[in-house]
Amino acid sequence: ARAPGNSPVFRIGGWSTVRQGMTWLQRKLEDRFNSNNVPKNGIVLSPPAPHNGTIQALLDIWEGDDTSGFEAECPVGAMTVALGLQLMHSRKSALPLDGVAITSEFRHQSIFQSTDTLAKIVTGYDYQSAVTEAETEQSQFEVRMPVGRSWHEVSFLEVLESGWPLFGLLDLAARVGQSSGHLFERVDMHGDEYHFPLRLARPPCQLEPWLGGAKAADGPEV
């Protein structure tokens, strides 16, 4: 993928540079999680870390710039960046590797949305209509955002061939959530705090059939 000249990613070297940075970040997050050494004040990106400048600039872009063009520029990269940055610095708690926050993001399908895009979606969300629909169908009400076009447009094989560490970060996110024990969200209602259990997230996913051969054995090894 090539970042156009007016893209925020162009300012930090393009998507190839970002991919290298996210691959490095995945390894750093894995090391922190496996060693059970997660500092409460966050994961410090400082020299001699080879990609600290890229990741810090990317975090600033993700939290403050218009990132609406990311999905069109590099769909796999947009999802990887969203997930990696949320694991490094949760927008809910500002903590790294926060199992409750990351599970909540998945549950509400907001994990792949940038802060700017999510704010726009929330502003236009018709809460009352959603509650009414749930009551009419006698189903449990949950706030769920659009998961994003990238999730539906990118195939399983394309992610594997892209070189982006999306599946590695998804695996890490699952382990972080699982290791956090009993998960619940705090919701304030009329001055009282209520705890609601977080059920496991189940984002819609359908692996595309392998079209390269007549037999399953001819397909790619995963």
PDB file of N, CA, C and O in Angstrom, residues 48-100:
ATOM      1  N   PRO A  48      17.322   3.054  23.058  1.00  0.00           N
ATOM      2  CA  PRO A  48      17.668   2.765  21.657  1.00  0.00           C
ATOM      3  C   PRO A  48      16.619   1.970  20.900  1.00  0.00           C
ATOM      4  O   PRO A  48      16.963   1.277  19.945  1.00  0.00           O
ATOM      5  N   ALA A  49      15.352   1.999  21.305  1.00  0.00           N
ATOM      6  CA  ALA A  49      14.319   1.286  20.565  1.00  0.00           C
ATOM      7  C   ALA A  49      14.316   1.755  19.108  1.00  0.00           C
ATOM      8  O   ALA A  49      14.214   2.952  18.851  1.00  0.00           O
ATOM      9  N   PRO A  50      14.407   0.821  18.144  1.00  0.00           N
ATOM     10  CA  PRO A  50      14.603   1.225  16.752  1.00  0.00           C
ATOM     11  C   PRO A  50      13.406   1.917  16.107  1.00  0.00           C
ATOM     12  O   PRO A  50      13.575   2.679  15.160  1.00  0.00           O
ATOM     13  N   HIS A  51      12.193   1.658  16.615  1.00  0.00           N
ATOM     14  CA  HIS A  51      11.016   2.216  15.955  1.00  0.00           C
ATOM     15  C   HIS A  51      10.190   3.098  16.895  1.00  0.00           C
ATOM     16  O   HIS A  51       9.015   3.339  16.655  1.00  0.00           O
ATOM     17  N   ASN A  52      10.810   3.558  17.981  1.00  0.00           N
ATOM     18  CA  ASN A  52      10.034   4.323  18.958  1.00  0.00           C
ATOM     19  C   ASN A  52       9.446   5.592  18.360  1.00  0.00           C
ATOM     20  O   ASN A  52       8.321   5.982  18.667  1.00  0.00           O
ATOM     21  N   GLY A  53      10.201   6.266  17.479  1.00  0.00           N
ATOM     22  CA  GLY A  53       9.707   7.503  16.866  1.00  0.00           C
ATOM     23  C   GLY A  53       8.497   7.253  15.997  1.00  0.00           C
ATOM     24  O   GLY A  53       7.517   8.009  16.021  1.00  0.00           O
ATOM     25  N   THR A  54       8.527   6.158  15.220  1.00  0.00           N
ATOM     26  CA  THR A  54       7.405   5.810  14.349  1.00  0.00           C
ATOM     27  C   THR A  54       6.148   5.519  15.158  1.00  0.00           C
ATOM     28  O   THR A  54       5.063   6.018  14.857  1.00  0.00           O
ATOM     29  N   ILE A  55       6.288   4.702  16.197  1.00  0.00           N
ATOM     30  CA  ILE A  55       5.132   4.311  17.003  1.00  0.00           C
ATOM     31  C   ILE A  55       4.555   5.510  17.749  1.00  0.00           C
ATOM     32  O   ILE A  55       3.329   5.691  17.825  1.00  0.00           O
ATOM     33  N   GLN A  56       5.415   6.358  18.312  1.00  0.00           N
ATOM     34  CA  GLN A  56       4.920   7.520  19.041  1.00  0.00           C
ATOM     35  C   GLN A  56       4.199   8.489  18.108  1.00  0.00           C
ATOM     36  O   GLN A  56       3.124   9.019  18.446  1.00  0.00           O
ATOM     37  N   ALA A  57       4.767   8.703  16.913  1.00  0.00           N
ATOM     38  CA  ALA A  57       4.108   9.575  15.938  1.00  0.00           C
ATOM     39  C   ALA A  57       2.791   8.974  15.482  1.00  0.00           C
ATOM     40  O   ALA A  57       1.794   9.682  15.295  1.00  0.00           O
ATOM     41  N   LEU A  58       2.763   7.649  15.324  1.00  0.00           N
ATOM     42  CA  LEU A  58       1.540   6.971  14.910  1.00  0.00           C
ATOM     43  C   LEU A  58       0.463   7.075  15.981  1.00  0.00           C
ATOM     44  O   LEU A  58      -0.726   7.278  15.673  1.00  0.00           O
ATOM     45  N   LEU A  59       0.855   6.959  17.243  1.00  0.00           N
ATOM     46  CA  LEU A  59      -0.104   7.098  18.341  1.00  0.00           C
ATOM     47  C   LEU A  59      -0.692   8.506  18.365  1.00  0.00           C
ATOM     48  O   LEU A  59      -1.904   8.679  18.572  1.00  0.00           O
ATOM     49  N   ASP A  60       0.126   9.514  18.141  1.00  0.00           N
ATOM     50  CA  ASP A  60      -0.361  10.897  18.093  1.00  0.00           C
ATOM     51  C   ASP A  60      -1.357  11.077  16.949  1.00  0.00           C
ATOM     52  O   ASP A  60      -2.387  11.743  17.104  1.00  0.00           O
ATOM     53  N   ILE A  61      -1.048  10.475  15.786  1.00  0.00           N
ATOM     54  CA  ILE A  61      -1.950  10.559  14.636  1.00  0.00           C
ATOM     55  C   ILE A  61      -3.259   9.858  14.947  1.00  0.00           C
ATOM     56  O   ILE A  61      -4.345  10.375  14.685  1.00  0.00           O
ATOM     57  N   TRP A  62      -3.168   8.653  15.526  1.00  0.00           N
ATOM     58  CA  TRP A  62      -4.353   7.842  15.782  1.00  0.00           C
ATOM     59  C   TRP A  62      -5.305   8.511  16.773  1.00  0.00           C
ATOM     60  O   TRP A  62      -6.518   8.359  16.686  1.00  0.00           O
ATOM     61  N   GLU A  63      -4.757   9.252  17.713  1.00  0.00           N
ATOM     62  CA  GLU A  63      -5.591   9.857  18.748  1.00  0.00           C
ATOM     63  C   GLU A  63      -6.051  11.271  18.397  1.00  0.00           C
ATOM     64  O   GLU A  63      -6.962  11.788  19.045  1.00  0.00           O
ATOM     65  N   GLY A  64      -5.438  11.892  17.376  1.00  0.00           N
ATOM     66  CA  GLY A  64      -5.797  13.281  17.120  1.00  0.00           C
ATOM     67  C   GLY A  64      -6.084  13.675  15.689  1.00  0.00           C
ATOM     68  O   GLY A  64      -6.784  14.655  15.451  1.00  0.00           O
ATOM     69  N   ASP A  65      -5.572  12.913  14.704  1.00  0.00           N
ATOM     70  CA  ASP A  65      -5.736  13.296  13.301  1.00  0.00           C
ATOM     71  C   ASP A  65      -6.967  12.648  12.672  1.00  0.00           C
ATOM     72  O   ASP A  65      -7.588  11.749  13.247  1.00  0.00           O
ATOM     73  N   ASP A  66      -7.263  13.099  11.465  1.00  0.00           N
ATOM     74  CA  ASP A  66      -8.327  12.494  10.676  1.00  0.00           C
ATOM     75  C   ASP A  66      -7.769  11.233  10.021  1.00  0.00           C
ATOM     76  O   ASP A  66      -6.926  11.306   9.124  1.00  0.00           O
ATOM     77  N   THR A  67      -8.215  10.079  10.458  1.00  0.00           N
ATOM     78  CA  THR A  67      -7.695   8.805   9.948  1.00  0.00           C
ATOM     79  C   THR A  67      -8.726   8.085   9.081  1.00  0.00           C
ATOM     80  O   THR A  67      -8.625   6.879   8.858  1.00  0.00           O
ATOM     81  N   SER A  68      -9.708   8.827   8.594  1.00  0.00           N
ATOM     82  CA  SER A  68     -10.790   8.211   7.824  1.00  0.00           C
ATOM     83  C   SER A  68     -10.302   7.556   6.540  1.00  0.00           C
ATOM     84  O   SER A  68     -10.963   6.668   6.002  1.00  0.00           O
ATOM     85  N   GLY A  69      -9.137   7.975   6.027  1.00  0.00           N
ATOM     86  CA  GLY A  69      -8.638   7.398   4.786  1.00  0.00           C
ATOM     87  C   GLY A  69      -7.779   6.166   4.971  1.00  0.00           C
ATOM     88  O   GLY A  69      -7.374   5.531   3.984  1.00  0.00           O
ATOM     89  N   PHE A  70      -7.498   5.781   6.213  1.00  0.00           N
ATOM     90  CA  PHE A  70      -6.601   4.656   6.463  1.00  0.00           C
ATOM     91  C   PHE A  70      -7.122   3.349   5.870  1.00  0.00           C
ATOM     92  O   PHE A  70      -6.364   2.563   5.307  1.00  0.00           O
ATOM     93  N   GLU A  71      -8.420   3.086   6.021  1.00  0.00           N
ATOM     94  CA  GLU A  71      -8.986   1.828   5.541  1.00  0.00           C
ATOM     95  C   GLU A  71      -8.868   1.703   4.030  1.00  0.00           C
ATOM     96  O   GLU A  71      -8.672   0.602   3.504  1.00  0.00           O
ATOM     97  N   ALA A  72      -9.009   2.806   3.323  1.00  0.00           N
ATOM     98  CA  ALA A  72      -8.883   2.773   1.862  1.00  0.00           C
ATOM     99  C   ALA A  72      -7.422   2.643   1.442  1.00  0.00           C
ATOM    100  O   ALA A  72      -7.104   1.971   0.461  1.00  0.00           O
ATOM    101  N   GLU A  73      -6.517   3.279   2.186  1.00  0.00           N
ATOM    102  CA  GLU A  73      -5.089   3.241   1.837  1.00  0.00           C
ATOM    103  C   GLU A  73      -4.484   1.865   2.083  1.00  0.00           C
ATOM    104  O   GLU A  73      -3.775   1.324   1.234  1.00  0.00           O
ATOM    105  N   CYS A  74      -4.745   1.301   3.262  1.00  0.00           N
ATOM    106  CA  CYS A  74      -4.153   0.005   3.633  1.00  0.00           C
ATOM    107  C   CYS A  74      -5.060  -0.673   4.658  1.00  0.00           C
ATOM    108  O   CYS A  74      -4.875  -0.492   5.869  1.00  0.00           O
ATOM    109  N   PRO A  75      -6.057  -1.443   4.204  1.00  0.00           N
ATOM    110  CA  PRO A  75      -7.025  -2.050   5.135  1.00  0.00           C
ATOM    111  C   PRO A  75      -6.382  -2.910   6.221  1.00  0.00           C
ATOM    112  O   PRO A  75      -6.734  -2.794   7.393  1.00  0.00           O
ATOM    113  N   VAL A  76      -5.445  -3.777   5.855  1.00  0.00           N
ATOM    114  CA  VAL A  76      -4.794  -4.633   6.843  1.00  0.00           C
ATOM    115  C   VAL A  76      -3.975  -3.790   7.816  1.00  0.00           C
ATOM    116  O   VAL A  76      -3.976  -4.022   9.030  1.00  0.00           O
ATOM    117  N   GLY A  77      -3.280  -2.793   7.290  1.00  0.00           N
ATOM    118  CA  GLY A  77      -2.489  -1.917   8.138  1.00  0.00           C
ATOM    119  C   GLY A  77      -3.346  -1.144   9.117  1.00  0.00           C
ATOM    120  O   GLY A  77      -2.979  -0.972  10.282  1.00  0.00           O
ATOM    121  N   ALA A  78      -4.517  -0.684   8.656  1.00  0.00           N
ATOM    122  CA  ALA A  78      -5.409   0.080   9.526  1.00  0.00           C
ATOM    123  C   ALA A  78      -5.871  -0.767  10.710  1.00  0.00           C
ATOM    124  O   ALA A  78      -5.900  -0.295  11.855  1.00  0.00           O
ATOM    125  N   MET A  79      -6.230  -2.030  10.465  1.00  0.00           N
ATOM    126  CA  MET A  79      -6.666  -2.906  11.556  1.00  0.00           C
ATOM    127  C   MET A  79      -5.513  -3.227  12.509  1.00  0.00           C
ATOM    128  O   MET A  79      -5.697  -3.256  13.731  1.00  0.00           O
ATOM    129  N   THR A  80      -4.333  -3.465  11.933  1.00  0.00           N
ATOM    130  CA  THR A  80      -3.172  -3.798  12.762  1.00  0.00           C
ATOM    131  C   THR A  80      -2.776  -2.634  13.660  1.00  0.00           C
ATOM    132  O   THR A  80      -2.481  -2.813  14.842  1.00  0.00           O
ATOM    133  N   VAL A  81      -2.772  -1.438  13.086  1.00  0.00           N
ATOM    134  CA  VAL A  81      -2.432  -0.245  13.858  1.00  0.00           C
ATOM    135  C   VAL A  81      -3.429  -0.044  14.997  1.00  0.00           C
ATOM    136  O   VAL A  81      -3.046   0.214  16.142  1.00  0.00           O
ATOM    137  N   ALA A  82      -4.713  -0.176  14.683  1.00  0.00           N
ATOM    138  CA  ALA A  82      -5.750   0.019  15.701  1.00  0.00           C
ATOM    139  C   ALA A  82      -5.565  -0.941  16.870  1.00  0.00           C
ATOM    140  O   ALA A  82      -5.575  -0.541  18.036  1.00  0.00           O
ATOM    141  N   LEU A  83      -5.363  -2.217  16.560  1.00  0.00           N
ATOM    142  CA  LEU A  83      -5.228  -3.230  17.607  1.00  0.00           C
ATOM    143  C   LEU A  83      -3.927  -3.061  18.388  1.00  0.00           C
ATOM    144  O   LEU A  83      -3.916  -3.112  19.624  1.00  0.00           O
ATOM    145  N   GLY A  84      -2.833  -2.833  17.673  1.00  0.00           N
ATOM    146  CA  GLY A  84      -1.543  -2.693  18.341  1.00  0.00           C
ATOM    147  C   GLY A  84      -1.492  -1.507  19.282  1.00  0.00           C
ATOM    148  O   GLY A  84      -0.979  -1.612  20.406  1.00  0.00           O
ATOM    149  N   LEU A  85      -2.028  -0.384  18.841  1.00  0.00           N
ATOM    150  CA  LEU A  85      -1.997   0.813  19.682  1.00  0.00           C
ATOM    151  C   LEU A  85      -2.927   0.675  20.883  1.00  0.00           C
ATOM    152  O   LEU A  85      -2.638   1.198  21.965  1.00  0.00           O
ATOM    153  N   GLN A  86      -4.053  -0.037  20.722  1.00  0.00           N
ATOM    154  CA  GLN A  86      -4.939  -0.250  21.858  1.00  0.00           C
ATOM    155  C   GLN A  86      -4.291  -1.164  22.891  1.00  0.00           C
ATOM    156  O   GLN A  86      -4.503  -1.004  24.091  1.00  0.00           O
ATOM    157  N   LEU A  87      -3.497  -2.130  22.433  1.00  0.00           N
ATOM    158  CA  LEU A  87      -2.783  -2.994  23.370  1.00  0.00           C
ATOM    159  C   LEU A  87      -1.677  -2.228  24.080  1.00  0.00           C
ATOM    160  O   LEU A  87      -1.388  -2.477  25.251  1.00  0.00           O
ATOM    161  N   MET A  88      -1.058  -1.290  23.387  1.00  0.00           N
ATOM    162  CA  MET A  88       0.027  -0.518  23.990  1.00  0.00           C
ATOM    163  C   MET A  88      -0.486   0.574  24.921  1.00  0.00           C
ATOM    164  O   MET A  88       0.098   0.836  25.975  1.00  0.00           O
ATOM    165  N   HIS A  89      -1.614   1.186  24.539  1.00  0.00           N
ATOM    166  CA  HIS A  89      -2.110   2.349  25.292  1.00  0.00           C
ATOM    167  C   HIS A  89      -3.629   2.412  25.128  1.00  0.00           C
ATOM    168  O   HIS A  89      -4.127   3.012  24.181  1.00  0.00           O
ATOM    169  N   SER A  90      -4.347   1.775  26.045  1.00  0.00           N
ATOM    170  CA  SER A  90      -5.801   1.718  25.937  1.00  0.00           C
ATOM    171  C   SER A  90      -6.424   3.109  26.023  1.00  0.00           C
ATOM    172  O   SER A  90      -6.059   3.908  26.878  1.00  0.00           O
ATOM    173  N   ARG A  91      -7.358   3.388  25.132  1.00  0.00           N
ATOM    174  CA  ARG A  91      -8.021   4.692  25.201  1.00  0.00           C
ATOM    175  C   ARG A  91      -9.034   4.733  26.341  1.00  0.00           C
ATOM    176  O   ARG A  91      -9.503   5.794  26.733  1.00  0.00           O
ATOM    177  N   LYS A  92      -9.399   3.574  26.887  1.00  0.00           N
ATOM    178  CA  LYS A  92     -10.326   3.526  28.008  1.00  0.00           C
ATOM    179  C   LYS A  92      -9.629   3.780  29.342  1.00  0.00           C
ATOM    180  O   LYS A  92     -10.192   4.399  30.241  1.00  0.00           O
ATOM    181  N   SER A  93      -8.407   3.271  29.487  1.00  0.00           N
ATOM    182  CA  SER A  93      -7.727   3.363  30.779  1.00  0.00           C
ATOM    183  C   SER A  93      -6.338   3.981  30.700  1.00  0.00           C
ATOM    184  O   SER A  93      -5.737   4.259  31.733  1.00  0.00           O
ATOM    185  N   ALA A  94      -5.835   4.169  29.458  1.00  0.00           N
ATOM    186  CA  ALA A  94      -4.476   4.679  29.224  1.00  0.00           C
ATOM    187  C   ALA A  94      -3.414   3.719  29.747  1.00  0.00           C
ATOM    188  O   ALA A  94      -2.277   4.106  29.968  1.00  0.00           O
ATOM    189  N   LEU A  95      -3.787   2.439  29.968  1.00  0.00           N
ATOM    190  CA  LEU A  95      -2.853   1.426  30.462  1.00  0.00           C
ATOM    191  C   LEU A  95      -2.466   0.472  29.339  1.00  0.00           C
ATOM    192  O   LEU A  95      -3.236   0.255  28.400  1.00  0.00           O
ATOM    193  N   PRO A  96      -1.291  -0.132  29.431  1.00  0.00           N
ATOM    194  CA  PRO A  96      -0.895  -1.140  28.450  1.00  0.00           C
ATOM    195  C   PRO A  96      -1.441  -2.512  28.817  1.00  0.00           C
ATOM    196  O   PRO A  96      -1.621  -2.825  29.998  1.00  0.00           O
ATOM    197  N   LEU A  97      -1.743  -3.322  27.796  1.00  0.00           N
ATOM    198  CA  LEU A  97      -2.169  -4.706  27.997  1.00  0.00           C
ATOM    199  C   LEU A  97      -3.282  -4.816  29.036  1.00  0.00           C
ATOM    200  O   LEU A  97      -3.239  -5.641  29.944  1.00  0.00           O
ATOM    201  N   ASP A  98      -4.296  -3.969  28.887  1.00  0.00           N
ATOM    202  CA  ASP A  98      -5.434  -3.933  29.803  1.00  0.00           C
ATOM    203  C   ASP A  98      -6.502  -4.903  29.291  1.00  0.00           C
ATOM    204  O   ASP A  98      -7.201  -4.632  28.318  1.00  0.00           O
ATOM    205  N   GLY A  99      -6.616  -6.049  29.964  1.00  0.00           N
ATOM    206  CA  GLY A  99      -7.526  -7.092  29.513  1.00  0.00           C
ATOM    207  C   GLY A  99      -8.981  -6.678  29.514  1.00  0.00           C
ATOM    208  O   GLY A  99      -9.742  -7.021  28.595  1.00  0.00           O
ATOM    209  N   VAL A 100      -9.413  -5.950  30.542  1.00  0.00           N
ATOM    210  CA  VAL A 100     -10.810  -5.504  30.613  1.00  0.00           C
ATOM    211  C   VAL A 100     -11.112  -4.533  29.479  1.00  0.00           C
ATOM    212  O   VAL A 100     -12.132  -4.650  28.793  1.00  0.00           O
TER     213      VAL A 100
END
